[in-house]
PDB file of C-alpha atoms and ligand atoms in Angstrom:
ATOM      1  CA  MET A   1      74.436 -28.995  -4.474  1.00  0.00           C
ATOM      2  CA  GLU A   2      76.344 -27.032  -7.104  1.00  0.00           C
ATOM      3  CA  LEU A   3      75.241 -25.983 -10.978  1.00  0.00           C
ATOM      4  CA  GLN A   4      77.767 -24.954 -13.782  1.00  0.00           C
ATOM      5  CA  MET A   5      77.642 -21.753 -15.627  1.00  0.00           C
ATOM      6  CA  ASN A   6      78.924 -21.418 -19.360  1.00  0.00           C
ATOM      7  CA  ASN A   7      81.802 -19.914 -17.685  1.00  0.00           C
ATOM      8  CA  GLY A   8      82.949 -22.611 -16.260  1.00  0.00           C
ATOM      9  CA  ASN A   9      82.201 -21.088 -12.803  1.00  0.00           C
ATOM     10  CA  SER A  10      79.877 -22.561  -9.984  1.00  0.00           C
ATOM     11  CA  ILE A  11      77.065 -21.334  -8.442  1.00  0.00           C
ATOM     12  CA  PRO A  12      74.336 -23.071  -5.598  1.00  0.00           C
ATOM     13  CA  GLN A  13      71.437 -24.288  -6.947  1.00  0.00           C
ATOM     14  CA  LEU A  14      69.200 -23.256  -3.498  1.00  0.00           C
ATOM     15  CA  GLY A  15      69.778 -19.857  -2.008  1.00  0.00           C
ATOM     16  CA  LEU A  16      67.788 -16.992  -0.016  1.00  0.00           C
ATOM     17  CA  GLY A  17      65.842 -14.152  -1.789  1.00  0.00           C
ATOM     18  CA  VAL A  18      65.700 -11.193   0.385  1.00  0.00           C
ATOM     19  CA  TYR A  19      62.870  -8.839  -1.433  1.00  0.00           C
ATOM     20  CA  LYS A  20      61.612  -7.299   1.280  1.00  0.00           C
ATOM     21  CA  VAL A  21      63.481  -8.418   3.612  1.00  0.00           C
ATOM     22  CA  ALA A  22      63.724  -5.043   6.434  1.00  0.00           C
ATOM     23  CA  GLN A  23      66.906  -3.634   7.173  1.00  0.00           C
ATOM     24  CA  ASP A  24      66.421  -4.374  10.720  1.00  0.00           C
ATOM     25  CA  GLU A  25      66.320  -7.928  10.177  1.00  0.00           C
ATOM     26  CA  ALA A  26      68.449  -9.008   7.230  1.00  0.00           C
ATOM     27  CA  VAL A  27      71.999  -8.666   9.116  1.00  0.00           C
ATOM     28  CA  GLN A  28      70.470 -11.163  11.618  1.00  0.00           C
ATOM     29  CA  LEU A  29      68.861 -13.195   9.103  1.00  0.00           C
ATOM     30  CA  MET A  30      72.435 -13.584   7.116  1.00  0.00           C
ATOM     31  CA  SER A  31      73.692 -15.660   9.976  1.00  0.00           C
ATOM     32  CA  GLU A  32      70.222 -17.876  10.513  1.00  0.00           C
ATOM     33  CA  ALA A  33      70.851 -18.397   6.407  1.00  0.00           C
ATOM     34  CA  ILE A  34      74.185 -19.373   6.978  1.00  0.00           C
ATOM     35  CA  GLU A  35      73.954 -21.244   9.901  1.00  0.00           C
ATOM     36  CA  VAL A  36      70.774 -23.238   8.290  1.00  0.00           C
ATOM     37  CA  GLY A  37      73.157 -24.398   5.424  1.00  0.00           C
ATOM     38  CA  TYR A  38      72.485 -21.468   2.706  1.00  0.00           C
ATOM     39  CA  ARG A  39      75.520 -20.241   0.894  1.00  0.00           C
ATOM     40  CA  ARG A  40      73.585 -18.477  -1.624  1.00  0.00           C
ATOM     41  CA  ILE A  41      71.724 -14.919  -1.462  1.00  0.00           C
ATOM     42  CA  ASP A  42      69.808 -12.495  -4.133  1.00  0.00           C
ATOM     43  CA  THR A  43      69.176  -9.360  -3.344  1.00  0.00           C
ATOM     44  CA  ALA A  44      68.773  -5.991  -5.830  1.00  0.00           C
ATOM     45  CA  ALA A  45      69.889  -2.384  -5.380  1.00  0.00           C
ATOM     46  CA  LEU A  46      66.111  -1.682  -4.907  1.00  0.00           C
ATOM     47  CA  TYR A  47      65.241  -4.124  -2.333  1.00  0.00           C
ATOM     48  CA  GLY A  48      66.749  -1.459   0.309  1.00  0.00           C
ATOM     49  CA  ASN A  49      68.982  -4.025   1.858  1.00  0.00           C
ATOM     50  CA  GLU A  50      72.283  -4.570   0.581  1.00  0.00           C
ATOM     51  CA  THR A  51      74.118  -2.245   3.272  1.00  0.00           C
ATOM     52  CA  GLU A  52      72.558  -4.926   5.850  1.00  0.00           C
ATOM     53  CA  VAL A  53      72.958  -8.255   3.668  1.00  0.00           C
ATOM     54  CA  GLY A  54      77.130  -7.433   3.410  1.00  0.00           C
ATOM     55  CA  GLN A  55      77.167  -6.443   7.410  1.00  0.00           C
ATOM     56  CA  GLY A  56      75.812  -9.488   7.848  1.00  0.00           C
ATOM     57  CA  ILE A  57      77.965 -11.595   5.807  1.00  0.00           C
ATOM     58  CA  ARG A  58      80.803 -10.172   6.712  1.00  0.00           C
ATOM     59  CA  GLU A  59      79.625 -10.197  10.645  1.00  0.00           C
ATOM     60  CA  SER A  60      78.408 -14.479  10.297  1.00  0.00           C
ATOM     61  CA  GLY A  61      82.437 -14.916  10.145  1.00  0.00           C
ATOM     62  CA  ILE A  62      82.220 -16.812   6.806  1.00  0.00           C
ATOM     63  CA  ASP A  63      84.945 -16.961   4.723  1.00  0.00           C
ATOM     64  CA  ARG A  64      83.551 -14.716   1.942  1.00  0.00           C
ATOM     65  CA  SER A  65      84.867 -16.943  -0.848  1.00  0.00           C
ATOM     66  CA  GLU A  66      81.805 -19.261   1.143  1.00  0.00           C
ATOM     67  CA  VAL A  67      79.003 -17.039   0.088  1.00  0.00           C
ATOM     68  CA  PHE A  68      77.790 -16.786  -3.813  1.00  0.00           C
ATOM     69  CA  VAL A  69      76.133 -12.987  -3.501  1.00  0.00           C
ATOM     70  CA  THR A  70      73.703 -11.248  -6.093  1.00  0.00           C
ATOM     71  CA  THR A  71      72.726  -8.550  -6.783  1.00  0.00           C
ATOM     72  CA  LYS A  72      70.947  -6.193  -9.752  1.00  0.00           C
ATOM     73  CA  ILE A  73      70.888  -2.837 -11.063  1.00  0.00           C
ATOM     74  CA  TRP A  74      67.727  -1.015 -11.103  1.00  0.00           C
ATOM     75  CA  ASN A  75      65.706   0.569 -14.780  1.00  0.00           C
ATOM     76  CA  ASP A  76      66.257   4.037 -13.744  1.00  0.00           C
ATOM     77  CA  ARG A  77      70.468   3.106 -13.185  1.00  0.00           C
ATOM     78  CA  GLN A  78      70.393   1.888 -16.880  1.00  0.00           C
ATOM     79  CA  GLY A  79      72.945   2.888 -20.129  1.00  0.00           C
ATOM     80  CA  TYR A  80      77.166   2.497 -20.055  1.00  0.00           C
ATOM     81  CA  ASP A  81      77.917   5.499 -17.638  1.00  0.00           C
ATOM     82  CA  GLU A  82      74.710   5.455 -15.359  1.00  0.00           C
ATOM     83  CA  SER A  83      75.386   1.695 -15.043  1.00  0.00           C
ATOM     84  CA  ILE A  84      79.316   1.668 -14.105  1.00  0.00           C
ATOM     85  CA  ARG A  85      77.897   4.652 -11.270  1.00  0.00           C
ATOM     86  CA  ALA A  86      75.661   1.666 -10.040  1.00  0.00           C
ATOM     87  CA  ILE A  87      77.569  -0.983  -9.754  1.00  0.00           C
ATOM     88  CA  ASN A  88      80.101   0.807  -7.853  1.00  0.00           C
ATOM     89  CA  ASP A  89      77.483   2.297  -5.751  1.00  0.00           C
ATOM     90  CA  SER A  90      76.252  -1.430  -5.047  1.00  0.00           C
ATOM     91  CA  LEU A  91      79.833  -2.397  -4.004  1.00  0.00           C
ATOM     92  CA  GLY A  92      80.290   0.483  -1.911  1.00  0.00           C
ATOM     93  CA  ARG A  93      76.787  -0.452   0.030  1.00  0.00           C
ATOM     94  CA  LEU A  94      77.467  -4.332   0.072  1.00  0.00           C
ATOM     95  CA  ASP A  95      81.589  -3.834   1.197  1.00  0.00           C
ATOM     96  CA  LEU A  96      82.464  -7.041   0.032  1.00  0.00           C
ATOM     97  CA  GLU A  97      85.206  -6.298  -2.540  1.00  0.00           C
ATOM     98  CA  TYR A  98      83.533  -8.048  -5.297  1.00  0.00           C
ATOM     99  CA  ILE A  99      80.052  -9.564  -6.698  1.00  0.00           C
ATOM    100  CA  ASP A 100      79.105 -13.146  -7.798  1.00  0.00           C
ATOM    101  CA  LEU A 101      76.574 -12.619  -9.760  1.00  0.00           C
ATOM    102  CA  LEU A 102      75.094  -9.667 -11.189  1.00  0.00           C
ATOM    103  CA  LEU A 103      72.163  -9.237 -12.863  1.00  0.00           C
ATOM    104  CA  ILE A 104      70.197  -6.186 -15.071  1.00  0.00           C
ATOM    105  CA  HIS A 105      66.829  -6.371 -13.352  1.00  0.00           C
ATOM    106  CA  TRP A 106      64.524  -5.931 -16.388  1.00  0.00           C
ATOM    107  CA  PRO A 107      65.095  -5.069 -19.865  1.00  0.00           C
ATOM    108  CA  CYS A 108      62.792  -2.104 -20.164  1.00  0.00           C
ATOM    109  CA  PRO A 109      62.496  -2.526 -24.055  1.00  0.00           C
ATOM    110  CA  ALA A 110      60.885   0.902 -24.105  1.00  0.00           C
ATOM    111  CA  LYS A 111      63.966   2.338 -23.094  1.00  0.00           C
ATOM    112  CA  ASP A 112      66.348  -0.004 -25.112  1.00  0.00           C
ATOM    113  CA  LEU A 113      69.128   0.536 -23.132  1.00  0.00           C
ATOM    114  CA  TYR A 114      70.099  -3.106 -22.154  1.00  0.00           C
ATOM    115  CA  LEU A 115      72.817  -3.754 -24.820  1.00  0.00           C
ATOM    116  CA  GLU A 116      74.463  -0.333 -23.685  1.00  0.00           C
ATOM    117  CA  THR A 117      74.217  -1.859 -19.797  1.00  0.00           C
ATOM    118  CA  TRP A 118      75.791  -4.965 -21.123  1.00  0.00           C
ATOM    119  CA  LYS A 119      78.858  -3.458 -22.572  1.00  0.00           C
ATOM    120  CA  ALA A 120      79.397  -2.048 -18.786  1.00  0.00           C
ATOM    121  CA  PHE A 121      78.534  -5.549 -16.832  1.00  0.00           C
ATOM    122  CA  GLU A 122      81.417  -7.103 -19.515  1.00  0.00           C
ATOM    123  CA  LYS A 123      83.890  -4.199 -18.433  1.00  0.00           C
ATOM    124  CA  VAL A 124      83.541  -4.794 -14.754  1.00  0.00           C
ATOM    125  CA  TYR A 125      83.628  -8.620 -15.221  1.00  0.00           C
ATOM    126  CA  GLU A 126      87.029  -7.996 -17.317  1.00  0.00           C
ATOM    127  CA  GLN A 127      87.829  -5.667 -14.406  1.00  0.00           C
ATOM    128  CA  GLY A 128      87.268  -8.460 -11.570  1.00  0.00           C
ATOM    129  CA  LEU A 129      85.201  -6.621 -10.032  1.00  0.00           C
ATOM    130  CA  VAL A 130      81.749  -9.287 -10.974  1.00  0.00           C
ATOM    131  CA  LYS A 131      82.580 -12.786 -10.704  1.00  0.00           C
ATOM    132  CA  ASN A 132      80.203 -13.691 -13.062  1.00  0.00           C
ATOM    133  CA  ILE A 133      77.621 -11.532 -15.258  1.00  0.00           C
ATOM    134  CA  GLY A 134      73.553 -12.071 -15.969  1.00  0.00           C
ATOM    135  CA  VAL A 135      70.030 -11.248 -16.602  1.00  0.00           C
ATOM    136  CA  SER A 136      66.840 -10.887 -15.237  1.00  0.00           C
ATOM    137  CA  ASN A 137      63.309 -11.209 -16.837  1.00  0.00           C
ATOM    138  CA  PHE A 138      64.568 -11.329 -20.075  1.00  0.00           C
ATOM    139  CA  GLN A 139      62.165 -12.475 -22.909  1.00  0.00           C
ATOM    140  CA  PRO A 140      63.625 -14.923 -25.211  1.00  0.00           C
ATOM    141  CA  ASN A 141      63.713 -11.935 -27.979  1.00  0.00           C
ATOM    142  CA  HIS A 142      66.054  -9.826 -25.505  1.00  0.00           C
ATOM    143  CA  LEU A 143      68.153 -12.817 -24.999  1.00  0.00           C
ATOM    144  CA  GLU A 144      68.500 -13.680 -28.567  1.00  0.00           C
ATOM    145  CA  ARG A 145      69.524  -9.626 -28.746  1.00  0.00           C
ATOM    146  CA  LEU A 146      71.542  -9.682 -26.360  1.00  0.00           C
ATOM    147  CA  VAL A 147      73.274 -13.344 -27.072  1.00  0.00           C
ATOM    148  CA  VAL A 148      74.133 -11.548 -30.741  1.00  0.00           C
ATOM    149  CA  SER A 149      75.773  -8.533 -30.112  1.00  0.00           C
ATOM    150  CA  ALA A 150      77.509  -9.722 -26.554  1.00  0.00           C
ATOM    151  CA  ASP A 151      81.167 -10.415 -26.164  1.00  0.00           C
ATOM    152  CA  ILE A 152      80.662 -12.501 -22.900  1.00  0.00           C
ATOM    153  CA  LYS A 153      77.451 -14.508 -22.411  1.00  0.00           C
ATOM    154  CA  PRO A 154      75.096 -14.033 -19.867  1.00  0.00           C
ATOM    155  CA  VAL A 155      74.853 -16.761 -17.289  1.00  0.00           C
ATOM    156  CA  VAL A 156      71.617 -16.869 -15.567  1.00  0.00           C
ATOM    157  CA  ASN A 157      68.428 -15.576 -16.811  1.00  0.00           C
ATOM    158  CA  GLN A 158      66.507 -14.684 -13.336  1.00  0.00           C
ATOM    159  CA  VAL A 159      62.765 -15.012 -14.080  1.00  0.00           C
ATOM    160  CA  GLU A 160      59.189 -15.510 -12.311  1.00  0.00           C
ATOM    161  CA  LEU A 161      58.889 -19.062 -12.427  1.00  0.00           C
ATOM    162  CA  HIS A 162      56.565 -21.369 -10.640  1.00  0.00           C
ATOM    163  CA  PRO A 163      54.415 -24.663 -10.960  1.00  0.00           C
ATOM    164  CA  PHE A 164      51.521 -22.279 -11.864  1.00  0.00           C
ATOM    165  CA  PHE A 165      53.752 -20.423 -14.339  1.00  0.00           C
ATOM    166  CA  GLN A 166      56.764 -22.758 -16.251  1.00  0.00           C
ATOM    167  CA  GLN A 167      58.000 -19.994 -18.607  1.00  0.00           C
ATOM    168  CA  ASN A 168      58.784 -23.097 -20.707  1.00  0.00           C
ATOM    169  CA  GLU A 169      59.520 -21.001 -23.737  1.00  0.00           C
ATOM    170  CA  VAL A 170      61.840 -19.115 -21.954  1.00  0.00           C
ATOM    171  CA  ARG A 171      64.054 -22.321 -20.435  1.00  0.00           C
ATOM    172  CA  ALA A 172      64.144 -23.063 -23.797  1.00  0.00           C
ATOM    173  CA  ALA A 173      65.784 -20.234 -25.068  1.00  0.00           C
ATOM    174  CA  ASN A 174      68.039 -20.264 -21.857  1.00  0.00           C
ATOM    175  CA  GLU A 175      68.602 -23.350 -22.720  1.00  0.00           C
ATOM    176  CA  LYS A 176      69.660 -22.938 -26.284  1.00  0.00           C
ATOM    177  CA  HIS A 177      72.007 -20.055 -25.525  1.00  0.00           C
ATOM    178  CA  GLY A 178      73.741 -22.251 -22.187  1.00  0.00           C
ATOM    179  CA  VAL A 179      71.967 -20.113 -19.882  1.00  0.00           C
ATOM    180  CA  LEU A 180      70.770 -21.406 -16.358  1.00  0.00           C
ATOM    181  CA  THR A 181      66.863 -20.473 -15.333  1.00  0.00           C
ATOM    182  CA  GLU A 182      66.549 -19.148 -12.098  1.00  0.00           C
ATOM    183  CA  ALA A 183      63.464 -18.746 -10.772  1.00  0.00           C
ATOM    184  CA  TRP A 184      62.404 -15.370  -8.662  1.00  0.00           C
ATOM    185  CA  SER A 185      58.900 -16.185  -6.778  1.00  0.00           C
ATOM    186  CA  PRO A 186      59.185 -19.752  -6.578  1.00  0.00           C
ATOM    187  CA  LEU A 187      56.514 -20.624  -4.102  1.00  0.00           C
ATOM    188  CA  ALA A 188      54.561 -18.293  -5.855  1.00  0.00           C
ATOM    189  CA  ARG A 189      54.782 -16.788  -3.112  1.00  0.00           C
ATOM    190  CA  ALA A 190      53.155 -19.357  -0.705  1.00  0.00           C
ATOM    191  CA  GLY A 191      49.961 -18.474  -2.429  1.00  0.00           C
ATOM    192  CA  HIS A 192      48.715 -21.852  -3.772  1.00  0.00           C
ATOM    193  CA  ASN A 193      49.764 -24.397  -0.525  1.00  0.00           C
ATOM    194  CA  LYS A 194      46.243 -25.520  -1.023  1.00  0.00           C
ATOM    195  CA  ASN A 195      46.142 -27.106  -4.357  1.00  0.00           C
ATOM    196  CA  ASP A 196      45.323 -30.261  -4.322  1.00  0.00           C
ATOM    197  CA  VAL A 197      47.783 -31.537  -6.274  1.00  0.00           C
ATOM    198  CA  LEU A 198      50.569 -30.444  -4.318  1.00  0.00           C
ATOM    199  CA  VAL A 199      48.932 -31.221  -0.944  1.00  0.00           C
ATOM    200  CA  ARG A 200      48.544 -34.896  -2.599  1.00  0.00           C
ATOM    201  CA  ILE A 201      52.288 -35.211  -3.423  1.00  0.00           C
ATOM    202  CA  SER A 202      53.042 -33.562   0.120  1.00  0.00           C
ATOM    203  CA  GLU A 203      51.188 -36.054   1.868  1.00  0.00           C
ATOM    204  CA  THR A 204      52.324 -39.184   0.204  1.00  0.00           C
ATOM    205  CA  LEU A 205      56.584 -37.954   0.448  1.00  0.00           C
ATOM    206  CA  GLY A 206      55.596 -36.368   4.632  1.00  0.00           C
ATOM    207  CA  LYS A 207      57.126 -33.407   3.345  1.00  0.00           C
ATOM    208  CA  THR A 208      55.501 -29.170   3.061  1.00  0.00           C
ATOM    209  CA  VAL A 209      54.018 -28.311  -0.092  1.00  0.00           C
ATOM    210  CA  SER A 210      56.917 -25.436  -0.096  1.00  0.00           C
ATOM    211  CA  GLN A 211      59.416 -28.207   0.368  1.00  0.00           C
ATOM    212  CA  VAL A 212      57.827 -30.607  -2.794  1.00  0.00           C
ATOM    213  CA  ILE A 213      57.568 -27.610  -4.925  1.00  0.00           C
ATOM    214  CA  ILE A 214      61.673 -26.432  -3.870  1.00  0.00           C
ATOM    215  CA  ARG A 215      62.061 -30.352  -4.852  1.00  0.00           C
ATOM    216  CA  TRP A 216      60.254 -29.624  -8.525  1.00  0.00           C
ATOM    217  CA  HIS A 217      62.547 -26.489  -9.217  1.00  0.00           C
ATOM    218  CA  ILE A 218      65.392 -28.460  -8.273  1.00  0.00           C
ATOM    219  CA  GLN A 219      64.698 -31.652 -10.546  1.00  0.00           C
ATOM    220  CA  THR A 220      63.651 -29.197 -13.297  1.00  0.00           C
ATOM    221  CA  GLY A 221      67.235 -27.769 -12.842  1.00  0.00           C
ATOM    222  CA  ASN A 222      66.240 -24.493 -12.100  1.00  0.00           C
ATOM    223  CA  LEU A 223      68.220 -21.936  -9.919  1.00  0.00           C
ATOM    224  CA  VAL A 224      65.689 -21.550  -6.858  1.00  0.00           C
ATOM    225  CA  ILE A 225      65.786 -18.168  -4.535  1.00  0.00           C
ATOM    226  CA  PRO A 226      62.822 -19.081  -2.107  1.00  0.00           C
ATOM    227  CA  LYS A 227      62.310 -15.786   0.171  1.00  0.00           C
ATOM    228  CA  THR A 228      61.770 -16.270   3.847  1.00  0.00           C
ATOM    229  CA  VAL A 229      62.433 -14.436   7.521  1.00  0.00           C
ATOM    230  CA  HIS A 230      61.823 -17.220   9.711  1.00  0.00           C
ATOM    231  CA  LYS A 231      64.303 -19.416  10.733  1.00  0.00           C
ATOM    232  CA  SER A 232      61.883 -22.478  10.929  1.00  0.00           C
ATOM    233  CA  ARG A 233      61.424 -21.933   6.957  1.00  0.00           C
ATOM    234  CA  LEU A 234      65.176 -21.216   6.132  1.00  0.00           C
ATOM    235  CA  ILE A 235      65.459 -24.723   7.671  1.00  0.00           C
ATOM    236  CA  GLU A 236      62.508 -26.272   6.036  1.00  0.00           C
ATOM    237  CA  ASN A 237      63.157 -24.361   2.715  1.00  0.00           C
ATOM    238  CA  PHE A 238      66.773 -25.544   2.351  1.00  0.00           C
ATOM    239  CA  ASP A 239      65.806 -29.702   3.704  1.00  0.00           C
ATOM    240  CA  VAL A 240      65.111 -30.707   0.333  1.00  0.00           C
ATOM    241  CA  PHE A 241      67.686 -33.493  -0.325  1.00  0.00           C
ATOM    242  CA  ASP A 242      66.885 -36.417   1.055  1.00  0.00           C
ATOM    243  CA  PHE A 243      63.689 -37.214  -1.203  1.00  0.00           C
ATOM    244  CA  GLU A 244      62.699 -37.341  -5.208  1.00  0.00           C
ATOM    245  CA  LEU A 245      59.680 -36.347  -6.680  1.00  0.00           C
ATOM    246  CA  SER A 246      58.809 -39.794  -9.062  1.00  0.00           C
ATOM    247  CA  GLU A 247      58.177 -38.937 -12.379  1.00  0.00           C
ATOM    248  CA  THR A 248      54.557 -39.592 -12.321  1.00  0.00           C
ATOM    249  CA  GLU A 249      54.868 -36.820  -9.257  1.00  0.00           C
ATOM    250  CA  MET A 250      56.775 -34.562 -11.600  1.00  0.00           C
ATOM    251  CA  ILE A 251      54.143 -34.770 -14.368  1.00  0.00           C
ATOM    252  CA  SER A 252      51.471 -34.025 -11.922  1.00  0.00           C
ATOM    253  CA  ILE A 253      53.227 -30.800 -10.952  1.00  0.00           C
ATOM    254  CA  ALA A 254      53.771 -30.055 -15.051  1.00  0.00           C
ATOM    255  CA  SER A 255      50.103 -30.164 -15.178  1.00  0.00           C
ATOM    256  CA  LEU A 256      49.545 -27.048 -12.907  1.00  0.00           C
ATOM    257  CA  ASP A 257      51.279 -24.947 -15.320  1.00  0.00           C
ATOM    258  CA  SER A 258      48.306 -22.178 -15.985  1.00  0.00           C
ATOM    259  CA  GLY A 259      50.221 -18.854 -17.070  1.00  0.00           C
ATOM    260  CA  LEU A 260      49.640 -17.170 -13.743  1.00  0.00           C
ATOM    261  CA  ARG A 261      52.296 -14.463 -13.846  1.00  0.00           C
ATOM    262  CA  LEU A 262      52.122 -12.761 -10.577  1.00  0.00           C
ATOM    263  CA  GLY A 263      54.419  -9.855 -11.231  1.00  0.00           C
ATOM    264  CA  PRO A 264      54.744  -7.320 -14.079  1.00  0.00           C
ATOM    265  CA  ASN A 265      55.573  -8.882 -17.974  1.00  0.00           C
ATOM    266  CA  PRO A 266      58.701  -7.338 -18.881  1.00  0.00           C
ATOM    267  CA  ASP A 267      57.809  -6.522 -22.113  1.00  0.00           C
ATOM    268  CA  GLU A 268      55.787  -3.896 -20.266  1.00  0.00           C
ATOM    269  CA  LEU A 269      57.790  -2.800 -17.781  1.00  0.00           C
ATOM    270  CA  ASN A 270      59.539   0.651 -18.182  1.00  0.00           C
TER     271      ASN A 270
HETATM  272  N1  NAP B   1      64.183 -10.264 -10.582  1.00  0.00           N
HETATM  273  C1  NAP B   1      63.189 -10.267 -10.182  1.00  0.00           C
HETATM  274  O1  NAP B   1      62.289  -9.264 -10.872  1.00  0.00           O
HETATM  275  C2  NAP B   1      62.807 -10.547  -8.800  1.00  0.00           C
HETATM  276  C3  NAP B   1      60.996 -10.731  -8.432  1.00  0.00           C
HETATM  277  C4  NAP B   1      60.448 -10.376  -7.188  1.00  0.00           C
HETATM  278  C5  NAP B   1      61.621 -11.548  -6.762  1.00  0.00           C
HETATM  279  N2  NAP B   1      63.165 -12.031  -6.854  1.00  0.00           N
HETATM  280  C6  NAP B   1      63.558 -12.689  -6.170  1.00  0.00           C
HETATM  281  O2  NAP B   1      63.318 -13.879  -6.079  1.00  0.00           O
HETATM  282  C7  NAP B   1      62.684 -14.070  -4.231  1.00  0.00           C
HETATM  283  C8  NAP B   1      61.645 -15.203  -3.970  1.00  0.00           C
HETATM  284  O3  NAP B   1      61.422 -14.436  -4.838  1.00  0.00           O
HETATM  285  P1  NAP B   1      59.486 -13.741  -3.777  1.00  0.00           P
HETATM  286  O4  NAP B   1      60.005 -13.378  -2.081  1.00  0.00           O
HETATM  287  O5  NAP B   1      58.348 -12.994  -4.582  1.00  0.00           O
HETATM  288  O6  NAP B   1      58.517 -14.934  -3.337  1.00  0.00           O
HETATM  289  P2  NAP B   1      58.605 -16.546  -2.576  1.00  0.00           P
HETATM  290  O7  NAP B   1      60.114 -17.156  -2.578  1.00  0.00           O
HETATM  291  O8  NAP B   1      58.120 -17.223  -3.713  1.00  0.00           O
HETATM  292  O9  NAP B   1      57.455 -16.268  -1.857  1.00  0.00           O
HETATM  293  C9  NAP B   1      57.950 -15.611  -0.300  1.00  0.00           C
HETATM  294  C10 NAP B   1      56.798 -15.940   0.678  1.00  0.00           C
HETATM  295  O10 NAP B   1      56.404 -17.311   0.631  1.00  0.00           O
HETATM  296  C11 NAP B   1      56.499 -17.210   2.478  1.00  0.00           C
HETATM  297  N3  NAP B   1      57.010 -18.449   2.742  1.00  0.00           N
HETATM  298  C12 NAP B   1      58.844 -18.399   2.334  1.00  0.00           C
HETATM  299  N4  NAP B   1      58.604 -20.188   2.810  1.00  0.00           N
HETATM  300  C13 NAP B   1      57.222 -20.514   2.968  1.00  0.00           C
HETATM  301  C14 NAP B   1      57.316 -21.864   3.691  1.00  0.00           C
HETATM  302  N5  NAP B   1      57.785 -23.112   3.955  1.00  0.00           N
HETATM  303  N6  NAP B   1      56.219 -22.048   4.410  1.00  0.00           N
HETATM  304  C15 NAP B   1      55.233 -21.152   4.089  1.00  0.00           C
HETATM  305  N7  NAP B   1      55.110 -19.514   3.309  1.00  0.00           N
HETATM  306  C16 NAP B   1      56.717 -19.423   3.163  1.00  0.00           C
HETATM  307  C17 NAP B   1      57.186 -16.150   3.194  1.00  0.00           C
HETATM  308  O11 NAP B   1      56.556 -15.677   3.972  1.00  0.00           O
HETATM  309  P3  NAP B   1      57.927 -15.246   5.209  1.00  0.00           P
HETATM  310  O12 NAP B   1      58.965 -14.406   4.769  1.00  0.00           O
HETATM  311  O13 NAP B   1      56.564 -14.884   6.174  1.00  0.00           O
HETATM  312  O14 NAP B   1      58.349 -16.709   5.777  1.00  0.00           O
HETATM  313  C18 NAP B   1      56.736 -14.927   1.643  1.00  0.00           C
HETATM  314  O15 NAP B   1      55.348 -14.667   1.631  1.00  0.00           O
HETATM  315  C19 NAP B   1      62.794 -12.648  -3.922  1.00  0.00           C
HETATM  316  O16 NAP B   1      63.271 -12.620  -2.584  1.00  0.00           O
HETATM  317  C20 NAP B   1      64.407 -11.958  -4.486  1.00  0.00           C
HETATM  318  O17 NAP B   1      65.129 -12.501  -4.067  1.00  0.00           O
HETATM  319  C21 NAP B   1      63.272 -11.315  -8.072  1.00  0.00           C
END
C-alpha cells in the first residue's frame, strides 16, 4: 500500500524503523525485512547504522529502485554548509547512490537554523541526490514558518504519534500544507499492550495488539514505521492488510488519546 506525496512521488505506507538496531544485527535484518515484504527502511545519522542498512539492502539482492530509504540529519549538523557535508556523509555511509527521503531530524528552534538547513535540502533535491525532502518533529508553527519561506514544500513530517498521543493539531497542520504525517514510536514502544480497549479489540478480531495499532495508523492515513529486530514480529507487524477496524473500533481507539509524550518536546530539544 502506497501513499502519494505532494510532489507526485509515492511512498510505502508501512515501513521498518531501525532506531536502536545494532550494527551487527542490521545487515541480516535488511534481508529478513525485504523477504517478509518491507519496502521502506527508516534510519538516521544518529542511529549509527546507515552503513549496515545500505550494505544489508545491497546484499539482499533487491533492485535499488524497489526499496525506499529514509535518513535524517542530526541536530549538530544543521546550517547550510554543514548539512550539505552531513548529507554527503550519509550518502557515503549508505552507499546507495541516492536517498529516497531526507528529513531534518528535529527543528531545534533555539538554534534557529532549520530554514538555512532547508535551503541545503532544496539544493540536494534539485541535484537528484535526494528524491524527496521532509521534516521531523516540526510543531505547527515551525512548519508554517518553513512553508512560507520554502521553494519546495516538505513531503512528510515525522512525529511521535500513537494511540496515547494522537497529535491531532499536528496532523491538521500537516494536512493543511499537503504534508503526510509519519508516526514514530507508533506502537508506543510496546509499553501499553495490556490496555483494556486494545486487548478487547484484538480479541474480537483475532489479531495482536500491535497489529491493531498498526492497522489504526493505516486507517488514520499515517505513514507508520514500527521497529523490531525479531523475524516473527517483522511478519506479525506486516500482516495487517487482511482486516479492517470498524468505525466503532476507530472511535474507541480515538478515546485513548491522553497526551502521553514518550520522547522530547520539539520546542525544548536543541
Ligand atoms: N524522528 C524521530 O525523532 C524518531 C524518534 C524515535 C523513533 N523514530 C523512528 O521510529 C521508529 C519506531 O519507533 P520506536 O523504535 O521508538 O518504537 P516502536 O516502533 O513504537 O516500538 C518498538 C518496540 O516495540 C517492540 N515491538 C515491535 N513489534 C512488536 C510486537 N509485534 N510485539 C511486541 N513488541 C513489539 C520492539 O522490540 P523488539 O525490537 O525486541 O521486537 C521495540 O522494543 C524508530 O525505529 C525510528 O526509525 C524516529
